[in-house]
CSV table of N, CA and C in Angstrom, one decimal:
chain,number,residue,atom,x,y,z
A,1,MET,N,-22.3,56.5,2.0
A,1,MET,CA,-23.1,55.2,1.8
A,1,MET,C,-22.2,54.0,2.0
A,2,PRO,N,-22.5,53.0,2.8
A,2,PRO,CA,-21.7,51.9,2.9
A,2,PRO,C,-21.4,51.1,1.7
A,3,SER,N,-20.3,50.3,1.6
A,3,SER,CA,-20.1,49.5,0.4
A,3,SER,C,-20.7,48.2,0.7
A,4,THR,N,-21.0,47.5,-0.5
A,4,THR,CA,-21.5,46.2,-0.4
A,4,THR,C,-20.8,45.2,-1.3
A,5,LYS,N,-20.3,44.1,-0.7
A,5,LYS,CA,-19.5,43.0,-1.6
A,5,LYS,C,-20.4,42.2,-2.4
A,6,VAL,N,-20.0,42.1,-3.6
A,6,VAL,CA,-20.7,41.1,-4.5
A,6,VAL,C,-19.8,39.7,-4.4
A,7,VAL,N,-20.6,38.7,-4.0
A,7,VAL,CA,-19.8,37.4,-3.8
A,7,VAL,C,-20.3,36.3,-4.8
A,8,SER,N,-19.4,35.5,-5.1
A,8,SER,CA,-19.7,34.4,-6.2
A,8,SER,C,-20.2,33.2,-5.2
A,9,ASP,N,-21.3,32.7,-5.7
A,9,ASP,CA,-21.8,31.4,-5.0
A,9,ASP,C,-21.1,30.1,-5.4
A,10,ILE,N,-20.4,30.3,-6.5
A,10,ILE,CA,-19.9,29.1,-7.2
A,10,ILE,C,-18.3,29.3,-7.6
A,11,ALA,N,-17.7,28.4,-8.1
A,11,ALA,CA,-16.4,28.6,-8.6
A,11,ALA,C,-16.7,28.5,-10.1
A,12,GLY,N,-15.8,29.1,-10.9
A,12,GLY,CA,-15.9,29.2,-12.4
A,12,GLY,C,-14.9,30.2,-13.0
A,13,LYS,N,-15.1,30.4,-14.2
A,13,LYS,CA,-14.2,31.3,-15.1
A,13,LYS,C,-15.1,32.5,-15.4
A,14,VAL,N,-14.4,33.6,-15.3
A,14,VAL,CA,-15.3,34.8,-15.7
A,14,VAL,C,-15.4,34.7,-17.3
A,15,TRP,N,-16.6,34.6,-17.6
A,15,TRP,CA,-16.9,34.5,-19.2
A,15,TRP,C,-17.2,35.9,-19.6
A,16,LYS,N,-17.9,36.9,-19.0
A,16,LYS,CA,-18.2,38.1,-19.4
A,16,LYS,C,-18.5,39.2,-18.3
A,17,ILE,N,-17.9,40.4,-18.3
A,17,ILE,CA,-18.3,41.4,-17.4
A,17,ILE,C,-19.5,42.2,-17.8
A,18,GLU,N,-20.5,42.2,-17.1
A,18,GLU,CA,-21.6,42.9,-17.5
A,18,GLU,C,-21.7,44.4,-17.2
A,19,ALA,N,-21.0,44.6,-16.0
A,19,ALA,CA,-21.2,46.1,-15.5
A,19,ALA,C,-19.8,46.5,-14.9
A,20,ALA,N,-19.2,47.3,-15.7
A,20,ALA,CA,-17.9,47.8,-15.5
A,20,ALA,C,-17.9,48.8,-14.3
A,21,ALA,N,-16.9,49.2,-13.8
A,21,ALA,CA,-16.7,50.2,-12.8
A,21,ALA,C,-17.4,51.4,-13.3
A,22,GLY,N,-18.2,52.1,-12.3
A,22,GLY,CA,-18.8,53.3,-12.5
A,22,GLY,C,-20.3,53.1,-13.2
A,23,ALA,N,-20.7,51.8,-13.5
A,23,ALA,CA,-21.9,51.5,-14.0
A,23,ALA,C,-23.0,51.5,-12.8
A,24,LYS,N,-24.3,52.0,-13.1
A,24,LYS,CA,-25.2,51.9,-12.1
A,24,LYS,C,-25.8,50.5,-12.3
A,25,VAL,N,-26.3,49.9,-11.3
A,25,VAL,CA,-27.0,48.6,-11.3
A,25,VAL,C,-28.1,48.7,-10.3
A,26,ALA,N,-29.2,47.9,-10.7
A,26,ALA,CA,-30.2,47.6,-9.9
A,26,ALA,C,-30.1,46.3,-9.1
A,27,GLN,N,-30.8,46.1,-8.0
A,27,GLN,CA,-30.8,45.0,-7.4
A,27,GLN,C,-31.0,43.7,-8.3
A,28,ASP,N,-30.3,42.7,-8.3
A,28,ASP,CA,-30.3,41.5,-8.9
A,28,ASP,C,-29.9,41.7,-10.4
A,29,ASP,N,-29.4,42.9,-10.9
A,29,ASP,CA,-28.8,42.7,-12.1
A,29,ASP,C,-27.6,42.1,-12.2
A,30,ALA,N,-27.0,41.4,-13.4
A,30,ALA,CA,-25.9,40.6,-13.4
A,30,ALA,C,-24.6,41.6,-13.4
A,31,VAL,N,-23.8,41.2,-12.5
A,31,VAL,CA,-22.5,42.2,-12.6
A,31,VAL,C,-21.5,41.5,-13.6
A,32,LEU,N,-21.4,40.2,-13.5
A,32,LEU,CA,-20.6,39.3,-14.4
A,32,LEU,C,-21.2,38.1,-14.6
A,33,ILE,N,-20.9,37.4,-15.6
A,33,ILE,CA,-21.2,36.0,-15.8
A,33,ILE,C,-20.2,35.0,-15.8
A,34,LEU,N,-20.2,34.0,-15.0
A,34,LEU,CA,-19.3,33.0,-14.8
A,34,LEU,C,-19.6,31.8,-15.7
A,35,GLU,N,-18.6,31.0,-16.2
A,35,GLU,CA,-18.7,29.8,-16.9
A,35,GLU,C,-18.4,28.7,-15.9
A,36,SER,N,-19.2,27.7,-15.7
A,36,SER,CA,-19.0,26.6,-14.8
A,36,SER,C,-19.6,25.4,-15.4
A,37,MET,N,-18.9,24.3,-15.5
A,37,MET,CA,-19.6,23.0,-16.1
A,37,MET,C,-20.3,23.3,-17.4
A,38,LYS,N,-19.8,24.1,-18.3
A,38,LYS,CA,-20.5,24.5,-19.6
A,38,LYS,C,-21.7,25.3,-19.4
A,39,MET,N,-21.9,25.8,-18.2
A,39,MET,CA,-23.2,26.8,-18.1
A,39,MET,C,-22.6,28.2,-17.8
A,40,GLU,N,-23.5,29.0,-18.2
A,40,GLU,CA,-23.4,30.5,-18.0
A,40,GLU,C,-24.2,30.8,-16.8
A,41,ILE,N,-23.5,31.3,-15.6
A,41,ILE,CA,-24.2,31.6,-14.4
A,41,ILE,C,-24.0,33.0,-14.0
A,42,PRO,N,-24.9,33.9,-14.0
A,42,PRO,CA,-24.9,35.3,-13.5
A,42,PRO,C,-24.5,35.4,-12.1
A,43,VAL,N,-23.7,36.4,-11.8
A,43,VAL,CA,-23.4,36.8,-10.4
A,43,VAL,C,-24.1,38.1,-10.3
A,44,SER,N,-25.2,38.2,-9.5
A,44,SER,CA,-26.1,39.4,-9.4
A,44,SER,C,-25.7,40.3,-8.3
A,45,ALA,N,-26.1,41.5,-8.5
A,45,ALA,CA,-25.8,42.6,-7.4
A,45,ALA,C,-26.8,42.4,-6.3
A,46,PRO,N,-26.3,42.3,-5.1
A,46,PRO,CA,-27.3,42.1,-4.0
A,46,PRO,C,-28.1,43.4,-3.5
A,47,CYS,N,-27.7,44.6,-4.1
A,47,CYS,CA,-28.4,45.7,-3.8
A,47,CYS,C,-28.2,46.6,-5.2
A,48,ALA,N,-29.0,47.8,-5.1
A,48,ALA,CA,-28.9,48.8,-6.2
A,48,ALA,C,-27.7,49.7,-5.8
A,49,GLY,N,-27.0,50.3,-6.8
A,49,GLY,CA,-25.9,51.1,-6.5
A,49,GLY,C,-25.0,51.4,-7.8
A,50,THR,N,-23.8,51.8,-7.4
A,50,THR,CA,-22.9,52.1,-8.5
A,50,THR,C,-21.7,51.1,-8.3
A,51,VAL,N,-21.2,50.3,-9.4
A,51,VAL,CA,-20.1,49.4,-9.3
A,51,VAL,C,-18.8,50.3,-9.1
A,52,ILE,N,-18.1,50.0,-8.0
A,52,ILE,CA,-16.9,50.6,-7.6
A,52,ILE,C,-15.7,50.1,-8.2
A,53,GLU,N,-15.7,48.8,-8.1
A,53,GLU,CA,-14.6,48.1,-8.6
A,53,GLU,C,-14.9,46.6,-8.9
A,54,ILE,N,-14.2,46.1,-10.1
A,54,ILE,CA,-14.5,44.6,-10.4
A,54,ILE,C,-13.2,44.1,-10.0
A,55,TYR,N,-13.0,43.1,-9.3
A,55,TYR,CA,-11.8,42.4,-8.8
A,55,TYR,C,-11.2,41.3,-9.9
A,56,PHE,N,-11.9,40.7,-10.8
A,56,PHE,CA,-11.6,39.9,-11.7
A,56,PHE,C,-11.7,40.2,-13.2
A,57,GLY,N,-10.9,39.8,-14.1
A,57,GLY,CA,-11.0,40.0,-15.4
A,57,GLY,C,-11.6,38.8,-16.2
A,58,GLU,N,-12.0,39.2,-17.4
A,58,GLU,CA,-12.6,38.0,-18.3
A,58,GLU,C,-11.5,37.0,-18.5
A,59,GLY,N,-11.8,35.7,-18.2
A,59,GLY,CA,-10.9,34.6,-18.3
A,59,GLY,C,-10.3,34.2,-17.0
A,60,GLU,N,-10.3,35.0,-16.1
A,60,GLU,CA,-9.9,34.6,-14.7
A,60,GLU,C,-10.7,33.8,-14.0
A,61,VAL,N,-10.2,32.8,-13.1
A,61,VAL,CA,-10.8,31.9,-12.4
A,61,VAL,C,-11.3,32.4,-10.9
A,62,VAL,N,-12.5,32.3,-10.6
A,62,VAL,CA,-13.1,32.7,-9.4
A,62,VAL,C,-13.4,31.5,-8.6
A,63,GLY,N,-13.2,31.7,-7.1
A,63,GLY,CA,-13.5,30.6,-6.2
A,63,GLY,C,-14.9,30.9,-5.6
A,64,GLU,N,-15.4,29.8,-5.1
A,64,GLU,CA,-16.6,29.9,-4.3
A,64,GLU,C,-16.4,30.7,-3.2
A,65,GLY,N,-17.3,31.8,-3.0
A,65,GLY,CA,-17.2,32.7,-1.9
A,65,GLY,C,-16.2,33.9,-2.0
A,66,ASP,N,-15.7,34.0,-3.2
A,66,ASP,CA,-14.7,35.1,-3.6
A,66,ASP,C,-15.6,36.4,-3.8
A,67,VAL,N,-14.9,37.5,-3.3
A,67,VAL,CA,-15.7,38.7,-3.6
A,67,VAL,C,-15.2,39.1,-5.0
A,68,VAL,N,-16.2,39.4,-5.9
A,68,VAL,CA,-15.9,39.7,-7.2
A,68,VAL,C,-15.9,41.1,-7.6
A,69,ALA,N,-16.7,41.9,-6.8
A,69,ALA,CA,-17.0,43.3,-7.1
A,69,ALA,C,-17.4,43.9,-5.8
A,70,LEU,N,-17.4,45.4,-5.8
A,70,LEU,CA,-17.8,46.1,-4.8
A,70,LEU,C,-18.8,47.2,-5.2
A,71,ILE,N,-19.9,47.4,-4.7
A,71,ILE,CA,-20.9,48.3,-4.9
A,71,ILE,C,-21.2,49.3,-3.9
A,72,GLU,N,-21.3,50.5,-4.3
A,72,GLU,CA,-21.7,51.6,-3.1
A,72,GLU,C,-23.0,52.3,-3.7
């Protein structure tokens, strides 16, 4: 099965990781939540699958367009 990249649409700080590596996710499930401008914004899975890797930890800064996770 091909891998799918989960990409952040905005810049922000990782507030909470919702799906750790090995977790099964459905399409549109939150993989992690970013904090930006005092708002909490979920970064959702573009497809169903298993989270292979999360590239950022809680408290780290993510840029717009950064790949934050990999789903297979």
